[in-house]
Short mmCIF file of C-alpha atoms in Angstrom, two decimals:
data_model
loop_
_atom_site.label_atom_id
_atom_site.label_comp_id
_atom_site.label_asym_id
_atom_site.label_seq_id
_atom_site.Cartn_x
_atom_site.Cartn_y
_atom_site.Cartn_z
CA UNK E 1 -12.56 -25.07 -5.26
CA UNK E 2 -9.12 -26.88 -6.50
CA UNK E 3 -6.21 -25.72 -4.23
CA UNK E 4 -2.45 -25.78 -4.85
CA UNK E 5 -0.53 -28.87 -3.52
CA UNK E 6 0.43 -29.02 -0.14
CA UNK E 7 3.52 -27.28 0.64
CA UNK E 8 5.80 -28.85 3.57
CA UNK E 9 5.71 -26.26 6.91
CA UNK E 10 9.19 -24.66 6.04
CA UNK E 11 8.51 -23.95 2.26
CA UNK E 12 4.75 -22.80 3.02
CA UNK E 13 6.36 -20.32 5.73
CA UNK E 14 8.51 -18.91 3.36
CA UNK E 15 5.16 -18.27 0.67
CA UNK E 16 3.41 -17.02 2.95
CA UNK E 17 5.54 -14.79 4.14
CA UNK E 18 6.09 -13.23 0.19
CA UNK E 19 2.33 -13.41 0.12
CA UNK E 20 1.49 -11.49 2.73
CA UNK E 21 3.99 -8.81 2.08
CA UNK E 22 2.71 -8.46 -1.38
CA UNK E 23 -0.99 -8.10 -0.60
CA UNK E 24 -0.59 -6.33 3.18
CA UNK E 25 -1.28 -3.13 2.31
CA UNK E 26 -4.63 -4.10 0.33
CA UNK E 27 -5.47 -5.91 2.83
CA UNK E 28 -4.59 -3.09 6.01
CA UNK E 29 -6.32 -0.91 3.86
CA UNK E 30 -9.39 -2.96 3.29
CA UNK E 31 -10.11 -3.26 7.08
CA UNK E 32 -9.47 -0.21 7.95
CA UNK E 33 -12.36 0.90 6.11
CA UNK E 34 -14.20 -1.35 8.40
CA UNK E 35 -12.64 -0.83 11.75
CA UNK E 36 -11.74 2.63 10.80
CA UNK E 37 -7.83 2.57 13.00
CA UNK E 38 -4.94 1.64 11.10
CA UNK E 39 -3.84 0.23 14.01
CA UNK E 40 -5.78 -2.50 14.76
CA UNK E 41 -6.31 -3.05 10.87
CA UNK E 42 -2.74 -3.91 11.00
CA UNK E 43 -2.64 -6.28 13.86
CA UNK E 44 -5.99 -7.80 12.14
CA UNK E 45 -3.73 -8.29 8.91
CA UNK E 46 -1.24 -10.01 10.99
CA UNK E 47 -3.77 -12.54 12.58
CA UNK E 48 -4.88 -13.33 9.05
CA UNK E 49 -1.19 -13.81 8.65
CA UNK E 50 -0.80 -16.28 11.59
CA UNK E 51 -3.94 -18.37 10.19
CA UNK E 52 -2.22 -18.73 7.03
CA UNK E 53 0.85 -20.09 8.54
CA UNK E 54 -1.36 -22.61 10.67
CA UNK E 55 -3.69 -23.29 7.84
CA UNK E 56 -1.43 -23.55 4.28
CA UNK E 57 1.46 -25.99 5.27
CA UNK E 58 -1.45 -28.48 5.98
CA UNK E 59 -4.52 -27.78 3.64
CA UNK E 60 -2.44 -26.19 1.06
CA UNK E 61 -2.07 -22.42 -0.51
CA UNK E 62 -5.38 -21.14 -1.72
CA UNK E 63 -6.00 -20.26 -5.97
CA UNK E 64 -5.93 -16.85 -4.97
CA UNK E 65 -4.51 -16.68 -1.45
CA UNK E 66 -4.46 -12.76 -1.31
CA UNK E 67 -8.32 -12.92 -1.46
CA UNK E 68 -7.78 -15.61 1.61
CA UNK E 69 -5.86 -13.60 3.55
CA UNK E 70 -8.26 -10.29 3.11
CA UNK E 71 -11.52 -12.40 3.72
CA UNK E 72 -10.05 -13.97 7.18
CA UNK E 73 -8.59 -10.64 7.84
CA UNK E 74 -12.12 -8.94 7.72
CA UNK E 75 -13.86 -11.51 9.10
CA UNK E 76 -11.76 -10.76 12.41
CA UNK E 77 -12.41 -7.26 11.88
CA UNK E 78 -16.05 -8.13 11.78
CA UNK E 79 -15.66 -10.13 15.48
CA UNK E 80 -14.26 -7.21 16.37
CA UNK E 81 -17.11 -4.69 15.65
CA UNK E 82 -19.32 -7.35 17.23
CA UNK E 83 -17.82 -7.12 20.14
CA UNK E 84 -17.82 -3.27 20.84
CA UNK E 85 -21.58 -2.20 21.24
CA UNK E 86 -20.73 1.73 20.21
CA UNK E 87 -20.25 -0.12 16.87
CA UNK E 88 -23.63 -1.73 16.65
CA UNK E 89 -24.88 0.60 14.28
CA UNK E 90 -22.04 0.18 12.08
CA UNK E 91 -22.23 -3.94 12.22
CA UNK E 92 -25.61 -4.16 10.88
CA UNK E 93 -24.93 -1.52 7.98
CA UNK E 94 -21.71 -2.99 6.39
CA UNK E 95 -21.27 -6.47 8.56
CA UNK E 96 -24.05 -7.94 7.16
CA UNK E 97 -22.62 -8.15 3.83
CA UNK E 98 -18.93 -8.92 4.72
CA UNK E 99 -20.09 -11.61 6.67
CA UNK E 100 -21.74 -13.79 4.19
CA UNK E 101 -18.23 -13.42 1.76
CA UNK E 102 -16.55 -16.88 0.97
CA UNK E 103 -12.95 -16.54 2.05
CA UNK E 104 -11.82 -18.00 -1.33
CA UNK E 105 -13.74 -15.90 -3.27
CA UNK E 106 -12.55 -12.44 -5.52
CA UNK E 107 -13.82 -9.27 -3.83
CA UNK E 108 -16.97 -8.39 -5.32
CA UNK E 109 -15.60 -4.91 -6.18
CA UNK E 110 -11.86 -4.82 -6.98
CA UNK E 111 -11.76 -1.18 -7.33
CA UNK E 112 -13.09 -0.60 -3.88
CA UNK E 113 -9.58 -2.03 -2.74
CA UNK E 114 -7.69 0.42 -5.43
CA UNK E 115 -9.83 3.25 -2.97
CA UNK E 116 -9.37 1.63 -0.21
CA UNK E 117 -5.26 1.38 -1.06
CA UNK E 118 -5.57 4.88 -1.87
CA UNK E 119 -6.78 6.01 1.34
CA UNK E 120 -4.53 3.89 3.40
CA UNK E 121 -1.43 6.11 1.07
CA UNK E 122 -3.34 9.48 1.99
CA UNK E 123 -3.93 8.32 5.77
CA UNK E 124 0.10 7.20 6.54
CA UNK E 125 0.95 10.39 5.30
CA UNK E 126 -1.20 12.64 6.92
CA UNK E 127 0.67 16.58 8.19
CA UNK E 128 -0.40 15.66 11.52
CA UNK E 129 2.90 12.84 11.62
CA UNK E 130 6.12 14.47 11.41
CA UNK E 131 7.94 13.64 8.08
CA UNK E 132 9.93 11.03 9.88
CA UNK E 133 6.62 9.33 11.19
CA UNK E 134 4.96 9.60 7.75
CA UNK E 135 8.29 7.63 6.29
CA UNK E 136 8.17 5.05 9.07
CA UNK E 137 4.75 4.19 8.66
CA UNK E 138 4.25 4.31 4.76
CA UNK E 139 7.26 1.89 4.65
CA UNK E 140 5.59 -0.14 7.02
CA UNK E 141 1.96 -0.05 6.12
CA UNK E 142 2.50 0.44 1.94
CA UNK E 143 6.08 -0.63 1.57
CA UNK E 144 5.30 -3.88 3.74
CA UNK E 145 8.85 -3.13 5.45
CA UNK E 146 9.65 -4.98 8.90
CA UNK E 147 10.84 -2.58 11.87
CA UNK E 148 14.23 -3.94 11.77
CA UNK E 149 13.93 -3.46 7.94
CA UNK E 150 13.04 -0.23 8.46
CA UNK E 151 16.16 0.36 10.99
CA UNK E 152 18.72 -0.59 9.23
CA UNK E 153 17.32 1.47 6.45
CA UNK E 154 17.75 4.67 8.38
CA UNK E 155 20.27 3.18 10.67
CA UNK E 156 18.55 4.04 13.19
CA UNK E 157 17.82 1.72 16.81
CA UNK E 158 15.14 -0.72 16.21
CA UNK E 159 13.39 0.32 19.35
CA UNK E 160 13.37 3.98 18.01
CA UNK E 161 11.62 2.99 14.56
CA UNK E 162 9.12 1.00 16.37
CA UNK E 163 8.31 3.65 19.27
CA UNK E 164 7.94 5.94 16.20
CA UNK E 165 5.55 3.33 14.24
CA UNK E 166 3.38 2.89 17.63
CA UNK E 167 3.56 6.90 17.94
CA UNK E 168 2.12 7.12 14.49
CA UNK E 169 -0.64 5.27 14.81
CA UNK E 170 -1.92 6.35 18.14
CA UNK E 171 -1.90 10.13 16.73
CA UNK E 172 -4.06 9.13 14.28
CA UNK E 173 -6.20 7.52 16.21
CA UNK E 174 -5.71 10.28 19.14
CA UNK E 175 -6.26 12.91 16.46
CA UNK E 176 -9.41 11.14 14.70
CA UNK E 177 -7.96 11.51 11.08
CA UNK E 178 -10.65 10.37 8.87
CA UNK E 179 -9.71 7.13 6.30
CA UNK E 180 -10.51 9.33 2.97
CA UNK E 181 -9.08 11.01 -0.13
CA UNK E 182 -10.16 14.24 0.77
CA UNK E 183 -11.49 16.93 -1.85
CA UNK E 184 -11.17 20.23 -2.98
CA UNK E 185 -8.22 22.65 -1.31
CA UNK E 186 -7.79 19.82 1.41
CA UNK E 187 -6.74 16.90 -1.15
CA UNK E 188 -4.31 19.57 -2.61
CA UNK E 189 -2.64 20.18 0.36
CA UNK E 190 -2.59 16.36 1.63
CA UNK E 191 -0.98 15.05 -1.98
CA UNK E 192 1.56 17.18 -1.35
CA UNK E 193 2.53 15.71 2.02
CA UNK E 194 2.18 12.50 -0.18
CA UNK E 195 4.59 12.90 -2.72
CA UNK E 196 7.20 14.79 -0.08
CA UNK E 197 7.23 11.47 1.73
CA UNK E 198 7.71 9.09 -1.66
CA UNK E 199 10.15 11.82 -2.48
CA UNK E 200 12.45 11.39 0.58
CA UNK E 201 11.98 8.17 0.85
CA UNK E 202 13.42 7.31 -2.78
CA UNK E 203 16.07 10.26 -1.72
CA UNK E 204 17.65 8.34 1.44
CA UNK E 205 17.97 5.31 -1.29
CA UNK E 206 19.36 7.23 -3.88
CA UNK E 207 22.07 9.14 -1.99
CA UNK E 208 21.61 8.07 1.82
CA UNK E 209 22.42 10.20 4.73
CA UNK E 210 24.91 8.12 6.52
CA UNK E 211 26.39 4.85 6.69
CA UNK E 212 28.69 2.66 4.64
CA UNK E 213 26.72 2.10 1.38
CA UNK E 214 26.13 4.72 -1.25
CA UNK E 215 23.07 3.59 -2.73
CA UNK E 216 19.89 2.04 -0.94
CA UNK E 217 18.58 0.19 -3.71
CA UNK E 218 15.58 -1.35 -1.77
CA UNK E 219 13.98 1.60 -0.70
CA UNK E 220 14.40 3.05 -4.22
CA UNK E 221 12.71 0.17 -5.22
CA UNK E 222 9.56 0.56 -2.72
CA UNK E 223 9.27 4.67 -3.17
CA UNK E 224 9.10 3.97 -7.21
CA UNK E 225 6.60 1.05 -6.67
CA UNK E 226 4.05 3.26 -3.84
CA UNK E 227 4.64 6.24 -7.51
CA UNK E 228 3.76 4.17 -9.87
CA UNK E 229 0.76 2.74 -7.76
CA UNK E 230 0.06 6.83 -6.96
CA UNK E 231 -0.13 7.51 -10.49
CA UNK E 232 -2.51 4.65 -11.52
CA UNK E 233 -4.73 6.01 -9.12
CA UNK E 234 -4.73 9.61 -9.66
CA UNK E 235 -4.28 9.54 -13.49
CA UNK E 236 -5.02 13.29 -13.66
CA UNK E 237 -3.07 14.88 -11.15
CA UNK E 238 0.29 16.16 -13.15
CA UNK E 239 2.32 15.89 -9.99
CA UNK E 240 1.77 12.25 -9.17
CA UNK E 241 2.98 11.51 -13.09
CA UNK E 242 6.54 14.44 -12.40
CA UNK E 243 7.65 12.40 -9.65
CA UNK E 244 7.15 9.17 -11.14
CA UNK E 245 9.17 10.27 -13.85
CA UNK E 246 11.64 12.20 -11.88
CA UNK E 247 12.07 8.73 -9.58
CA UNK E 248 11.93 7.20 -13.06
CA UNK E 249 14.70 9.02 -14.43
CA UNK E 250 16.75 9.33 -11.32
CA UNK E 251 16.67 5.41 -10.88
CA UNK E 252 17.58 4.94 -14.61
CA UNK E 253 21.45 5.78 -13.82
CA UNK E 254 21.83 3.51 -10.68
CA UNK E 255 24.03 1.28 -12.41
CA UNK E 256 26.44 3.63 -13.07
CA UNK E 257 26.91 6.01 -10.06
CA UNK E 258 29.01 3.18 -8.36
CA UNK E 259 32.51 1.55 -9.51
CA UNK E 260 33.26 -2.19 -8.33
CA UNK E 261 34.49 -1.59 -4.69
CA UNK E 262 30.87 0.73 -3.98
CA UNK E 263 33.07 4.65 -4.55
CA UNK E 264 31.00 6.90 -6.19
CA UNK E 265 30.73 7.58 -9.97
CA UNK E 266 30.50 11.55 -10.53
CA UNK E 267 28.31 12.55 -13.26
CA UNK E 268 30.76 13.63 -15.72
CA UNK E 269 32.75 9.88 -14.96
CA UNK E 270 29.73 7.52 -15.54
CA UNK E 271 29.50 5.38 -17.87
CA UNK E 272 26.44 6.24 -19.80
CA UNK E 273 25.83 2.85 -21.97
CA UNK E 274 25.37 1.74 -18.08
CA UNK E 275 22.16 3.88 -17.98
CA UNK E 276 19.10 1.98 -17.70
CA UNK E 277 17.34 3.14 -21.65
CA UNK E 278 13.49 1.21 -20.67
CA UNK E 279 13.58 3.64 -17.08
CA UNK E 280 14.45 6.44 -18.92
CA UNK E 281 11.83 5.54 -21.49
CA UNK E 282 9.34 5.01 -18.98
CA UNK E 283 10.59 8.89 -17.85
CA UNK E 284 10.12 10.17 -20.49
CA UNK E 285 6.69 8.96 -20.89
CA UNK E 286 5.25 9.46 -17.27
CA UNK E 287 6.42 13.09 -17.81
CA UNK E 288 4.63 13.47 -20.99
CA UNK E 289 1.68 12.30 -19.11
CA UNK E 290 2.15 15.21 -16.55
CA UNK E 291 2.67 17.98 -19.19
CA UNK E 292 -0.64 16.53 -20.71
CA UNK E 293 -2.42 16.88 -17.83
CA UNK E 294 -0.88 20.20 -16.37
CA UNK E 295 -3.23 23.30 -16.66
CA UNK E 296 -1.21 25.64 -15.62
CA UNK E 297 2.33 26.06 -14.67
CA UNK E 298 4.70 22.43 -14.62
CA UNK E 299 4.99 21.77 -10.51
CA UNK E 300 8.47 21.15 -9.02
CA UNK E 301 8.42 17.60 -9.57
CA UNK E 302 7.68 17.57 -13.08
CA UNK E 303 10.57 20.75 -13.24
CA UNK E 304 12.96 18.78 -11.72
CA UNK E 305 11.60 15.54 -13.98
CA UNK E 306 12.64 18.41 -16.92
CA UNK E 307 15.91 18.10 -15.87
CA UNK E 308 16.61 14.76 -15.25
CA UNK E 309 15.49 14.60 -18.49
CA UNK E 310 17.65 16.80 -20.14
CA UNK E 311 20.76 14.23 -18.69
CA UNK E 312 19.04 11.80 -20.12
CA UNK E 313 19.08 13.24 -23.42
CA UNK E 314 22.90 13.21 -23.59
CA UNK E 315 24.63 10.65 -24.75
CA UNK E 316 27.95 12.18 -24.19
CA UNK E 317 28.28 14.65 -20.54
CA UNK E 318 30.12 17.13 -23.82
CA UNK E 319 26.42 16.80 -25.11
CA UNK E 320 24.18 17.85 -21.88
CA UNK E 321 22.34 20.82 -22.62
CA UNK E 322 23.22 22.88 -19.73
CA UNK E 323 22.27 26.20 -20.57
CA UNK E 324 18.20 24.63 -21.01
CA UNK E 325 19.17 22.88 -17.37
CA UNK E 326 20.42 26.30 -16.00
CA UNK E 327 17.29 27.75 -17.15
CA UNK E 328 14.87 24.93 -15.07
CA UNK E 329 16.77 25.63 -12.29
CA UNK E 330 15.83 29.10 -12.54
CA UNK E 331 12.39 28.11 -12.85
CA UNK E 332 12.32 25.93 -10.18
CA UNK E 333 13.86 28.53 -7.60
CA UNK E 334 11.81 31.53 -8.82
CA UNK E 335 8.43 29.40 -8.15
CA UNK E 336 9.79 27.22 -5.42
CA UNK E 337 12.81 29.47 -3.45
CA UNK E 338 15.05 26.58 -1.63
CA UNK E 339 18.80 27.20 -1.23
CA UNK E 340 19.38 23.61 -2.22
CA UNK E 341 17.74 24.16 -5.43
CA UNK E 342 19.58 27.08 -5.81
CA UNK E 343 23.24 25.67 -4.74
CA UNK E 344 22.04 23.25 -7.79
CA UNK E 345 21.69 26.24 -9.97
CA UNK E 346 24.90 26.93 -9.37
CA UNK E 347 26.50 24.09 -10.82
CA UNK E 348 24.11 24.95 -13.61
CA UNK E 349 25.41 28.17 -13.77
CA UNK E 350 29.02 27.04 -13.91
CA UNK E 351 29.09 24.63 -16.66
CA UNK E 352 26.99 27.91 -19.05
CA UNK E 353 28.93 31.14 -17.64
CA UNK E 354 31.55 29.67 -15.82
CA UNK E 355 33.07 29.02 -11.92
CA UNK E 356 33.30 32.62 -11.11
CA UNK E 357 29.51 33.67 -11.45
CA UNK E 358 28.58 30.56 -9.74
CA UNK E 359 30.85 31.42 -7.16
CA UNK E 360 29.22 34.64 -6.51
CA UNK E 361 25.53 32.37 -6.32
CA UNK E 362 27.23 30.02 -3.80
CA UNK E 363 28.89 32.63 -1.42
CA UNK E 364 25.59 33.95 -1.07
CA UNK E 365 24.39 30.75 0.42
CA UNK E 366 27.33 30.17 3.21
CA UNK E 367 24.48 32.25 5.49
CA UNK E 368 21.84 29.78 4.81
CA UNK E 369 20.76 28.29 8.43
CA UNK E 370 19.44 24.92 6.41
CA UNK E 371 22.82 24.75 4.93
CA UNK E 372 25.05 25.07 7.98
CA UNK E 373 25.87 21.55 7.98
CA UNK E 374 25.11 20.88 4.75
CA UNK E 375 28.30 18.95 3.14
CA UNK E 376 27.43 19.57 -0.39
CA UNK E 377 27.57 23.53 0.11
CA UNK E 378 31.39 22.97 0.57
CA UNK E 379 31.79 20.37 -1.97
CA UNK E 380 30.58 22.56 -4.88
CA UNK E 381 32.32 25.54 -3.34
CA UNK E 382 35.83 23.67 -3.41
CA UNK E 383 34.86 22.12 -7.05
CA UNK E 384 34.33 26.16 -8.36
CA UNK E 385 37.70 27.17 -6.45
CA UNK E 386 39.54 24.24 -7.86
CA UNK E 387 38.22 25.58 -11.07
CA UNK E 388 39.18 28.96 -10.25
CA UNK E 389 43.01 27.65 -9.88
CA UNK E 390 42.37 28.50 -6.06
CA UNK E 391 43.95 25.29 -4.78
CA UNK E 392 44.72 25.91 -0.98
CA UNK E 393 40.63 27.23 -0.88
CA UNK E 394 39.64 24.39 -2.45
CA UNK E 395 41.21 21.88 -0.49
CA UNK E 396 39.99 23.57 2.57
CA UNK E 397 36.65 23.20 1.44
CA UNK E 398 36.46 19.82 0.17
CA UNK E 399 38.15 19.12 3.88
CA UNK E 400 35.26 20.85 5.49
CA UNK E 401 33.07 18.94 3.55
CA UNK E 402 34.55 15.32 3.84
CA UNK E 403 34.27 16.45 7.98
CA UNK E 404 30.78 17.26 7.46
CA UNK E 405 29.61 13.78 5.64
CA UNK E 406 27.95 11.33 7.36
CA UNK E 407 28.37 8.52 4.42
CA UNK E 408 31.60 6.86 4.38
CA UNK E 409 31.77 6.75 0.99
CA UNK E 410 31.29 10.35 0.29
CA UNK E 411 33.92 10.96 3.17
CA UNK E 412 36.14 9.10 1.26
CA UNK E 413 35.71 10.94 -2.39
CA UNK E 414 36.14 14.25 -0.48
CA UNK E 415 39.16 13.14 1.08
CA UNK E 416 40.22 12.16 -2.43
CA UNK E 417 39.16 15.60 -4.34
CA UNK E 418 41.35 17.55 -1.33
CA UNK E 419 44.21 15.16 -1.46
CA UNK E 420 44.10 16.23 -5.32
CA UNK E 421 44.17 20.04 -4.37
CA UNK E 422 47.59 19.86 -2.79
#
């Protein structure tokens, strides 16, 4: 078979490295169905990786060098197997096959990798992990992040991510989680743990926690790309389709919640012709999907997609329809109680009946243990005071808030709002 030119060593590094990135999660997912520990089907991955960098730079890149890398990678796993006699058994029923495959060749049956990829999404983010494991290791395994990638994402120590990687994958292991979609009640419960983990990872992108940047575009980037993926593969769970449009939608005004210097853009302030029209288009869509398929009542993602939507909608912030958003809110906290969705229905409430009754739904929140150090719960407080003509309040919250943030740049625009109070 015809192969690319030969690259020189330093350019062929550099396409393999995109290569791999690209195609590692197929390919950890495609081994692990042989060797059955994500584990070792990601250290397999990385051999395959290793031949390609010894290989390319003097034979050249292959026609289809993802199907290289996952026919050396299983042909490892397949030594492997060989080696360990409690696997005998398992060798001669689906070795036998995988060893005669040419490693230039297609797969035989692409959709087994779509199930295989599918798995490998539903094994990362098993309830076993904590929620900070799950994010670790779907950013490494589906995301095809790097520990120090994954670090600085978080800002956390690099020796803390990867002792929480390792972690991950022995309790898996440890635990014996099967490498399956499961069915019935059980695949309900695990796609939620699913989506939570897409969800927060897009989350710490789209606002993160701490640090000097506002926006984490890149791991927006990789929790929209593991949705959209989700969604081709589960084309009739309604769920999968409200958070790709709710990450769709969200996404769509990234442009516009920053100025030049990085400061936050509030809502009412952005610039709307800066609003990305084919993401919310692609919103709108993916949630029409999700309505088509619901059978009952809309889920929260697809009521929170509802009101992304509804922002969307309005060309002008005069134009948003907050009374309909008010009324979503409600919807969302009378089938899925959170006193974050409810501080939200607050600002709802304000813009449709005005500061003081949201007032009234915010003062019943200050008890709220998840809240505690929640900076936002001050920040909207001081915003209805300041409304209120209760200036001295106001500045006192919007202090307690900018004390409370752990992102410079929200720091900053608190500062700002209290400096404004005085």
């Amino acid at each position: 078979m015809e192969q690319q030119p030969t690259v020189t060593p330093s350019g062929a590094d550099e396409t393999v490295e995109t290569i791999f990135r690209i195609e590692s999660p197929r390919i950890i997912a495609g081994v692990t169905r042989v060797v059955r520990d994500v584990g070792i089907a990601e250290e397999l991955a990385q051999d395959a990786l290793v031949a390609a960098l010894e290989q390319w730079p003097r034979d050249g890149v292959p026609d289809n060098p993802g199907a290289w890398l996952m026919a050396t990678a299983k042909h490892r796993a397949i030594d492997l197997v060989r080696r360990r006699e409690r696997y005998a058994r398992k060798l001669e029923e689906i070795g036998r096959d995988l060893e005669t495959t040419v490693p230039f060749e297609e797969p035989s049956d692409p959709d087994d990798i779509d199930d295989d990829l599918l798995r490998l999404v539903f094994t990362a983010c098993h309830p076993v992990l904590s929620a900070q494991a799950r994010i670790a290791l779907t950013l490494r395994l589906l995301g095809g992040l790097t520990t120090p990638e994954i670090a600085r994402a978080f800002l956390a120590p690099e020796a803390t991510i990867a002792q929480r990687i390792v972690r991950a994958k022995r309790t898996l292991a440890t635990k014996g989680v099967p490498f399956e979609v499961p069915c019935g009640p059980d695949r309900e419960s695990r796609l939620g743990s699913v989506l939570e983990v897409i969800y927060l990872v897009f989350n710490e992108g789209y606002a993160a926690t701490a640090g000097d940047d506002l926006l984490r575009p890149a791991l927006c980037e990789e929790a929209l790309r593991l949705a959209r993926v989700l969604a081709e593969l589960m084309p009739k769970e309604p769920e999968v389709h409200g958070l790709v449009a709710l990450l769709e939608l969200q996404e769509s005004r990234a442009a516009a919640r920053t100025g030049p210097l990085g400061e936050p853009v509030l809502l009412r302030d952005q610039n709307r012709r800066r609003w990305n029209r084919l993401l919310i288009h692609r919103g709108f869509a993916a949630l029409a999907r999700a309505n088509a398929v619901t059978t009952g009542a809309p889920g929260p993602y697809a009521l929170q997609a509802a009101i992304a939507a509804s922002h969307a909608q309005a060309y002008r912030y005069e134009d948003t329809d907050w009374r309909q958003i008010a009324t979503l809110y409600g919807l969302l906290a009378a089938r899925f109680p959170s006193p974050v969705v409810e501080l939200n229905r607050a600002v709802a409430v304000s813009m449709t009946d005005g500061p003081g009754p949201a007032l009234a739904i915010v003062d019943t929140l200050a008890a709220e243990p998840a809240l505690r150090d929640y900076h936002l719960l001050p920040s909207v407080r001081g915003d209805l005071l300041a409304r209120l003509g209760r200036t001295r309040e106001a500045r006192a919250e919007f202090e307690r808030a900018a004390g409370l943030a752990r992102n410079e740049r929200e720091r900053k625009l608190l500062e700002a709002r209290a400096k404004e109070c005085r």
